[in-house]
Amino acid sequence: MKKAQPLAARMRPRSLDEFVGQEHFIGPDKLLRRMLEADRLSSLIFYGPPGTGKTALAHVIAQHTHCRFRQINAVATGIKEVREILEEARKELEQTGMRTILFVDELHRFNRAQQDVLLPDVEEGIVILIGATTQNPFFAINSPLLSRSQIFTFEPLSRDHIKVILQSALKDTERGLGKLPVRMSEEALNFLAEISDGDARRALTALEVGVLSALSKEAGESVSEAKIDFTLELAQDSIQRKHLDYDATGDAHYDVASAFIKSMRGSDPDAAIYWLARMLEAGEDPRFIARRVVICASEDVGNADPQALVVAAAALQATEFVGLPECQLALAQAVTYIATAPKSNASTAAISKAREDVRQGRTLPVPIHLRDTSYYGAEKLGHKGYQYSHGFEGGWVDQQYLSEDRRYYEPTDRGYEAVIRERMEDIRAKRNSTTLKPENKESRTAE
């Protein structure tokens, strides 16, 4: 039976000491290890990408706690089967005192009703639920079930973790490939550690495919005489082009888009270009990307470099007209321009504050002299007194445009906005100056 299993299944760790990775919660003195050592295990939610050890750790926990272990996949299991398993767990506890660990793979595939079936027995402690999911549990799993479970986030395995797992499989004579004369080159090992993207199952599958395919070519020799050189070329032929974990409606979509925008805002063009490439390689709609670029140009660059919005809008237009693959050039140009531009969110802060005032504060009336005068009778309503700015020196006249003094736009001292700030300070100084000289103001008004 074990020989028929794939290498990734055979090499699952049998104890906590054999488990590789996730040191942030299973390492010495970390939360999950302390829970196991204290024998105070509660229901758990394992959240993370494929191949990071969720199923493997569930099996290790079952052996460590000496509990009865039942594993189901949410895709292939209905409510009736779940009820039967829960009833068996209840009887087992009553008759032998042994608790049952119910491991539900792809827990997010259970609908709300199916998840609710688990609640009473989880709450009573009849079963210890270990649910594995690749989807954000706060979106995919019922709140009552979450509140009764401890959530542990699995991170992709590092290159060193993958190397340890591959080397262990090459040495293990009982479950691995230790009985075969495999000589793996450092280049091949590094390649598999890189291309597997932190997925141990993918790395082990590639190793097994490479070894078995090489072994079949040496079929004329005995296994003991055959020499399997696991070269870089063999490694490349044994693994498919990596699949990017990117669901257009899932966490990866929003997380990568968030990192993309924050990298542009943070003035890191290299990071911004990487996240752009990540989205393009994953098949993201380039128009979605272009819209984010336009938003960032206004929100985060603003008047510190007004040209940023022009470049971003041009990239959006190029994306619409040209499409992929050529539009990636316009997007890359806009992204690097915005990432390296001086930053200001003064315009963003101004409109946010003004809209808040409009929603929450007293509605300001339009000053009489600013009201429309394009119709007969406007003057009889008192709509007069407006002074045309261009008729005055410098194109400016001291005139009230709000019925109350409000400050919304506060230019920074970065980029072109420093010029704007200087101009605004000059205008405010003139306004204060004329306020102190009422005779000047009266004379101009009389004109």
Coordinates of C-alpha atoms in Angstrom, one line a residue:
M1 CA 0.0 0.0 0.0
K2 CA 2.8 2.4 1.0
K3 CA 4.7 1.7 -2.3
A4 CA 1.6 2.6 -4.3
Q5 CA 1.3 6.0 -2.5
P6 CA 3.1 9.0 -4.1
L7 CA 6.3 10.1 -2.4
A8 CA 4.7 13.2 -1.0
A9 CA 2.2 11.0 1.0
R10 CA 4.8 8.5 2.1
M11 CA 7.1 11.2 3.4
R12 CA 4.6 12.8 5.7
P13 CA 6.1 13.5 9.1
R14 CA 5.4 11.0 11.8
S15 CA 6.2 13.3 14.8
L16 CA 6.6 16.9 15.7
D17 CA 10.4 16.5 15.4
E18 CA 10.1 15.4 11.7
F19 CA 7.7 18.3 10.8
V20 CA 9.4 21.0 8.8
G21 CA 8.4 24.7 8.7
Q22 CA 5.7 26.8 10.5
E23 CA 8.1 27.5 13.3
H24 CA 6.1 30.7 14.2
F25 CA 3.4 28.5 15.9
I26 CA 4.8 24.9 16.2
G27 CA 8.4 25.8 17.2
P28 CA 9.7 25.4 20.7
D29 CA 7.6 27.4 23.2
K30 CA 5.2 28.5 20.5
L31 CA 1.4 28.4 21.0
L32 CA 0.4 25.2 19.2
R33 CA 3.3 23.2 20.7
R34 CA 2.4 24.5 24.1
M35 CA -1.2 23.4 23.6
L36 CA -0.1 19.9 22.6
E37 CA 2.4 19.6 25.5
A38 CA -0.3 20.7 28.0
D39 CA -2.8 18.3 26.4
R40 CA -5.2 21.3 26.0
L41 CA -6.0 21.0 22.3
S42 CA -9.1 22.8 21.1
S43 CA -10.6 22.9 17.6
L44 CA -8.2 24.3 15.0
I45 CA -8.4 26.1 11.7
F46 CA -5.3 25.6 9.4
Y47 CA -5.2 28.4 6.8
G48 CA -2.6 28.6 4.1
P49 CA -1.6 27.7 0.5
P50 CA -1.3 24.1 -0.7
G51 CA 1.7 22.0 0.2
T52 CA 2.6 23.8 3.4
G53 CA 1.9 21.0 5.8
K54 CA -1.8 21.4 6.9
T55 CA -2.7 17.8 6.4
A56 CA 0.7 16.5 7.6
L57 CA 0.4 18.4 10.8
A58 CA -3.1 17.2 11.4
H59 CA -1.8 13.6 11.2
V60 CA 1.1 14.4 13.5
I61 CA -1.3 15.9 16.1
A62 CA -3.5 12.8 16.0
Q63 CA -0.6 10.6 16.8
H64 CA 0.8 12.9 19.4
T65 CA -2.6 13.1 21.3
H66 CA -3.5 9.4 20.8
C67 CA -6.9 10.4 19.5
R68 CA -9.1 8.6 17.1
F69 CA -8.5 10.2 13.7
R70 CA -11.1 10.7 11.0
Q71 CA -10.4 12.5 7.7
I72 CA -12.9 13.7 5.2
N73 CA -12.8 16.1 2.2
A74 CA -15.6 18.7 2.2
V75 CA -16.0 18.3 -1.6
A76 CA -16.9 14.7 -1.4
T77 CA -18.8 14.6 1.9
G78 CA -22.5 15.3 2.6
I79 CA -24.4 16.2 5.7
K80 CA -25.5 12.6 6.3
E81 CA -22.0 11.3 6.4
V82 CA -20.9 14.1 8.7
R83 CA -23.8 13.2 11.1
E84 CA -22.7 9.6 11.1
I85 CA -19.1 10.4 11.9
L86 CA -20.2 12.7 14.7
E87 CA -22.5 10.0 16.1
E88 CA -19.6 7.5 16.0
A89 CA -17.4 10.0 17.8
R90 CA -20.0 10.4 20.6
K91 CA -20.3 6.6 21.1
E92 CA -16.5 6.3 21.1
L93 CA -16.2 8.9 23.8
E94 CA -18.9 7.3 25.9
Q95 CA -17.6 3.8 25.6
T96 CA -13.8 4.3 25.7
G97 CA -13.2 7.8 26.8
M98 CA -11.2 8.5 23.6
R99 CA -11.9 11.7 21.7
T100 CA -12.0 11.9 17.9
I101 CA -10.1 14.4 15.8
L102 CA -12.2 15.2 12.7
F103 CA -9.9 16.6 10.0
V104 CA -12.0 18.3 7.3
D105 CA -9.9 19.1 4.3
E106 CA -11.1 22.1 2.2
L107 CA -13.4 23.1 5.0
H108 CA -14.4 26.3 3.0
R109 CA -16.2 23.9 0.5
F110 CA -18.8 23.2 3.2
N111 CA -21.8 25.5 2.9
R112 CA -23.2 27.3 5.9
A113 CA -25.7 24.6 6.7
Q114 CA -23.0 21.9 6.6
Q115 CA -20.7 23.9 8.8
D116 CA -23.6 24.5 11.3
V117 CA -24.0 20.7 11.7
L118 CA -20.5 20.6 13.3
L119 CA -21.2 23.3 15.8
P120 CA -22.9 21.4 18.7
D121 CA -20.3 18.6 18.9
V122 CA -17.4 21.0 18.5
E123 CA -18.9 23.1 21.3
E124 CA -19.4 20.1 23.6
G125 CA -15.9 18.7 22.9
I126 CA -17.3 15.5 21.3
V127 CA -14.9 16.1 18.5
I128 CA -11.8 18.2 18.0
L129 CA -12.2 19.8 14.6
I130 CA -9.2 20.5 12.5
G131 CA -10.3 22.3 9.4
A132 CA -7.9 23.0 6.5
T133 CA -8.6 25.8 4.1
T134 CA -6.8 27.8 1.4
Q135 CA -9.4 30.6 1.6
N136 CA -9.5 33.4 4.2
P137 CA -11.4 31.8 7.1
F138 CA -13.0 35.1 8.0
F139 CA -14.8 35.1 4.7
A140 CA -15.3 31.4 4.1
I141 CA -16.2 29.9 7.5
N142 CA -19.1 30.6 9.8
S143 CA -18.4 33.1 12.7
P144 CA -19.7 30.7 15.4
L145 CA -17.3 28.0 14.2
L146 CA -14.5 30.5 14.1
S147 CA -15.2 31.7 17.6
R148 CA -14.8 28.1 18.9
S149 CA -11.5 27.5 17.0
Q150 CA -7.9 28.6 17.1
I151 CA -6.7 29.9 13.7
F152 CA -3.2 29.1 12.6
T153 CA -1.8 30.7 9.4
F154 CA 0.5 28.5 7.4
E155 CA 3.2 30.3 5.4
P156 CA 4.8 29.0 2.2
L157 CA 7.9 26.9 3.0
S158 CA 11.2 28.6 2.5
R159 CA 13.9 27.4 0.0
D160 CA 15.8 25.9 2.9
H161 CA 12.7 24.0 4.2
I162 CA 12.2 22.5 0.8
K163 CA 15.8 21.4 0.6
V164 CA 15.6 19.7 3.9
I165 CA 12.5 17.8 2.8
L166 CA 14.0 16.8 -0.5
Q167 CA 17.2 15.6 1.1
S168 CA 15.3 13.7 3.7
A169 CA 13.4 11.9 0.9
L170 CA 16.6 11.0 -0.8
K171 CA 18.1 9.5 2.3
D172 CA 15.0 7.7 3.7
T173 CA 15.4 4.0 2.9
E174 CA 12.0 3.0 4.3
R175 CA 9.6 5.6 2.9
G176 CA 11.7 7.6 0.5
L177 CA 14.3 7.0 -2.3
G178 CA 17.2 6.0 -0.1
K179 CA 17.6 2.6 -1.7
L180 CA 18.2 4.1 -5.1
P181 CA 21.6 5.4 -6.2
V182 CA 20.5 9.0 -6.8
R183 CA 23.1 11.8 -7.0
M184 CA 21.4 15.1 -7.0
S185 CA 23.4 18.2 -8.2
E186 CA 23.3 21.4 -6.2
E187 CA 21.9 23.2 -9.2
A188 CA 19.0 20.7 -9.4
L189 CA 18.3 21.0 -5.7
N190 CA 18.3 24.8 -5.8
F191 CA 16.1 24.8 -8.9
L192 CA 13.4 22.6 -7.2
A193 CA 13.5 24.6 -4.0
E194 CA 12.9 27.8 -6.0
I195 CA 10.4 26.7 -8.6
S196 CA 8.2 24.8 -6.1
D197 CA 7.1 28.1 -4.6
G198 CA 7.1 26.9 -1.1
D199 CA 4.9 23.8 -1.9
A200 CA 6.5 20.6 -0.5
R201 CA 4.1 18.3 -2.3
R202 CA 5.1 19.9 -5.7
A203 CA 8.8 19.5 -4.9
L204 CA 8.5 15.9 -3.8
T205 CA 6.4 15.0 -6.8
A206 CA 9.0 16.5 -9.2
L207 CA 11.7 14.6 -7.4
E208 CA 9.8 11.3 -7.7
V209 CA 9.0 11.9 -11.4
G210 CA 12.6 12.7 -12.2
V211 CA 14.0 9.7 -10.4
L212 CA 11.5 7.2 -11.7
S213 CA 11.8 8.5 -15.3
A214 CA 15.6 8.3 -15.1
L215 CA 15.4 4.8 -13.6
S216 CA 13.2 3.6 -16.5
K217 CA 15.9 4.5 -18.9
E218 CA 18.3 2.3 -17.0
A219 CA 15.9 -0.6 -17.1
G220 CA 18.6 -2.8 -18.7
E221 CA 20.7 -2.5 -15.5
S222 CA 19.9 -3.7 -12.0
V223 CA 18.9 -1.1 -9.6
S224 CA 22.1 -1.5 -7.6
E225 CA 24.2 -0.9 -10.8
A226 CA 22.2 2.0 -12.1
K227 CA 23.5 5.5 -11.5
I228 CA 20.9 8.2 -11.5
D229 CA 22.3 11.6 -12.0
F230 CA 19.6 14.1 -11.0
T231 CA 20.8 17.1 -13.0
L232 CA 19.4 20.5 -13.5
E233 CA 18.1 19.5 -16.9
L234 CA 16.3 16.5 -15.4
A235 CA 14.8 18.7 -12.7
Q236 CA 13.5 21.2 -15.3
D237 CA 12.0 18.3 -17.3
S238 CA 10.3 16.9 -14.2
I239 CA 8.2 19.9 -13.1
Q240 CA 5.7 22.0 -15.0
R241 CA 5.7 25.7 -15.3
K242 CA 4.8 26.9 -11.8
H243 CA 1.1 27.7 -11.1
L244 CA 0.6 31.1 -9.5
D245 CA -1.7 31.1 -6.5
Y246 CA -4.0 33.8 -7.8
D247 CA -7.7 33.7 -7.8
A248 CA -9.3 36.7 -9.5
T249 CA -12.0 36.8 -6.8
G250 CA -9.9 35.5 -3.8
D251 CA -7.4 36.7 -1.3
A252 CA -4.4 36.6 -3.6
H253 CA -6.1 39.1 -6.0
Y254 CA -6.7 41.6 -3.2
D255 CA -3.4 41.0 -1.4
V256 CA -1.3 41.5 -4.5
A257 CA -3.2 44.5 -5.7
S258 CA -2.8 46.0 -2.2
A259 CA 1.0 45.3 -2.3
F260 CA 1.2 46.9 -5.7
I261 CA -0.5 50.1 -4.7
K262 CA 1.5 50.4 -1.4
S263 CA 4.7 49.8 -3.3
M264 CA 4.0 52.7 -5.6
R265 CA 3.0 54.9 -2.7
G266 CA 6.1 53.8 -0.8
S267 CA 8.4 54.9 -3.7
D268 CA 9.8 51.4 -4.4
P269 CA 9.7 51.0 -8.2
D270 CA 11.3 47.5 -8.0
A271 CA 8.6 46.1 -5.7
A272 CA 5.9 47.9 -7.8
I273 CA 7.2 46.3 -11.0
Y274 CA 7.4 42.9 -9.4
W275 CA 3.7 43.0 -8.3
L276 CA 2.8 44.3 -11.7
A277 CA 4.5 41.3 -13.3
R278 CA 2.8 39.0 -10.8
M279 CA -0.6 40.2 -11.8
L280 CA 0.1 40.1 -15.5
E281 CA 1.5 36.6 -15.3
A282 CA -1.5 35.4 -13.3
G283 CA -3.8 36.7 -16.0
E284 CA -5.2 39.8 -14.2
D285 CA -7.3 42.1 -16.4
P286 CA -4.8 44.9 -17.4
R287 CA -7.6 47.4 -17.3
F288 CA -8.0 46.6 -13.6
I289 CA -4.3 47.3 -13.1
A290 CA -4.5 50.5 -15.2
R291 CA -7.4 51.9 -13.1
R292 CA -5.4 51.3 -9.9
V293 CA -2.5 53.2 -11.4
V294 CA -4.7 56.2 -12.2
I295 CA -6.1 56.2 -8.7
C296 CA -2.6 56.1 -7.2
A297 CA -1.5 58.9 -9.4
S298 CA -4.1 61.2 -7.9
E299 CA -4.4 59.8 -4.4
D300 CA -0.7 59.5 -3.6
V301 CA 1.2 61.8 -6.0
G302 CA -1.4 64.5 -6.5
N303 CA 0.0 68.0 -7.2
A304 CA 3.5 67.0 -6.0
D305 CA 3.8 66.0 -9.6
P306 CA 0.7 66.7 -11.7
Q307 CA 2.3 65.0 -14.7
A308 CA 1.8 61.6 -12.9
L309 CA -1.9 61.7 -13.6
V310 CA -1.3 62.5 -17.3
V311 CA 1.1 59.5 -17.6
A312 CA -1.3 57.2 -15.7
A313 CA -4.3 58.3 -17.9
A314 CA -2.2 57.8 -21.0
A315 CA -1.3 54.2 -19.8
L316 CA -5.0 53.5 -19.2
Q317 CA -5.8 54.7 -22.7
A318 CA -3.0 52.7 -24.2
T319 CA -4.2 49.6 -22.3
E320 CA -7.7 50.1 -23.8
F321 CA -6.4 50.6 -27.4
V322 CA -3.4 48.3 -27.6
G323 CA -4.1 45.5 -25.1
L324 CA -1.7 42.7 -24.1
P325 CA 1.1 42.0 -24.4
E326 CA 2.2 45.5 -25.6
C327 CA 0.3 47.5 -23.0
Q328 CA 2.6 46.1 -20.3
L329 CA 5.2 48.6 -21.6
A330 CA 2.9 51.6 -21.0
L331 CA 1.9 50.1 -17.6
A332 CA 5.5 49.6 -16.6
Q333 CA 6.3 53.2 -17.6
A334 CA 3.5 54.6 -15.6
V335 CA 4.2 52.4 -12.6
T336 CA 7.8 53.4 -12.4
Y337 CA 7.0 57.1 -12.9
I338 CA 4.5 57.1 -10.1
A339 CA 6.7 55.1 -7.8
T340 CA 9.6 57.5 -8.2
A341 CA 7.5 60.7 -8.2
P342 CA 7.3 63.0 -5.1
K343 CA 4.3 62.1 -3.0
S344 CA 1.4 64.2 -1.6
N345 CA -2.0 63.1 -0.4
A346 CA -3.1 66.7 0.2
S347 CA -5.7 66.7 -2.5
T348 CA -7.1 63.4 -1.2
A349 CA -7.2 64.8 2.4
A350 CA -8.9 67.9 1.1
I351 CA -11.8 66.2 -0.6
S352 CA -12.3 63.8 2.3
K353 CA -12.5 66.6 4.8
A354 CA -14.8 68.7 2.6
R355 CA -17.2 65.8 1.9
E356 CA -17.3 65.1 5.6
D357 CA -18.2 68.7 6.3
V358 CA -20.9 68.5 3.6
R359 CA -22.4 65.3 5.1
Q360 CA -22.1 66.2 8.8
G361 CA -21.9 70.0 9.1
R362 CA -24.3 72.9 8.4
T363 CA -24.8 73.5 4.7
L364 CA -23.2 76.7 3.6
P365 CA -25.2 79.0 1.4
V366 CA -23.7 80.3 -1.8
P367 CA -22.6 83.9 -1.2
I368 CA -24.8 86.4 -3.0
H369 CA -22.1 87.8 -5.3
L370 CA -21.3 84.2 -6.5
R371 CA -24.8 83.2 -7.5
D372 CA -25.9 82.8 -11.1
T373 CA -26.7 86.1 -13.0
S374 CA -27.4 84.7 -16.4
Y375 CA -31.2 85.2 -16.3
Y376 CA -33.4 88.3 -16.2
G377 CA -34.3 89.4 -12.7
A378 CA -31.1 88.1 -11.1
E379 CA -30.0 91.6 -10.1
K380 CA -33.4 92.2 -8.5
L381 CA -32.7 89.2 -6.3
G382 CA -29.5 90.8 -5.1
H383 CA -27.2 88.6 -7.2
K384 CA -24.5 91.2 -7.8
G385 CA -21.2 92.3 -6.6
Y386 CA -19.0 89.6 -8.2
Q387 CA -15.5 90.9 -9.1
Y388 CA -13.8 89.3 -12.1
S389 CA -10.4 88.2 -11.1
H390 CA -8.7 88.8 -14.4
G391 CA -9.6 92.5 -14.2
F392 CA -7.2 92.9 -11.4
E393 CA -3.4 93.0 -11.2
G394 CA -2.0 89.5 -10.9
G395 CA -5.3 87.9 -11.8
W396 CA -6.4 88.0 -8.2
V397 CA -8.8 90.0 -6.1
D398 CA -9.7 89.7 -2.4
Q399 CA -13.1 88.2 -2.5
Q400 CA -15.1 85.8 -0.3
Y401 CA -15.9 82.4 -1.9
L402 CA -17.3 80.6 1.2
S403 CA -19.6 82.1 3.7
E404 CA -17.3 80.7 6.4
D405 CA -13.5 80.5 6.6
R406 CA -12.6 76.9 5.9
R407 CA -9.3 75.2 5.2
Y408 CA -9.2 72.0 3.2
Y409 CA -6.3 72.0 0.9
E410 CA -2.9 72.2 2.6
P411 CA -0.1 71.8 0.0
T412 CA 3.0 70.0 1.2
D413 CA 6.6 71.2 0.5
R414 CA 7.3 68.3 -1.8
G415 CA 7.8 68.5 -5.6
Y416 CA 5.6 71.0 -7.5
E417 CA 3.3 71.3 -4.6
A418 CA 6.0 73.4 -2.9
V419 CA 5.4 76.0 -5.6
I420 CA 1.7 75.8 -5.0
R421 CA 2.2 76.2 -1.3
E422 CA 4.3 79.3 -1.8
R423 CA 1.6 80.8 -4.1
M424 CA -1.1 80.0 -1.6
E425 CA 0.8 81.6 1.3
D426 CA 1.3 84.7 -0.9
I427 CA -2.4 84.9 -1.6
R428 CA -3.3 84.4 2.1
A429 CA -0.8 87.1 3.0
K430 CA -2.5 89.5 0.6
R431 CA -5.9 88.6 2.0
N432 CA -4.7 89.3 5.5
S433 CA -3.2 92.5 4.4
T434 CA -6.4 93.8 2.8
T435 CA -8.4 92.7 5.8
L436 CA -6.3 95.1 7.9
K437 CA -7.0 98.0 5.5
P438 CA -10.8 98.2 5.2
E439 CA -10.5 101.4 3.2
N440 CA -8.9 99.5 0.3
K441 CA -11.5 96.8 0.4
E442 CA -14.3 99.3 0.4
S443 CA -12.9 101.2 -2.5
R444 CA -12.6 98.1 -4.6
T445 CA -16.1 96.9 -3.7
A446 CA -17.4 100.3 -4.7
E447 CA -15.9 99.9 -8.2

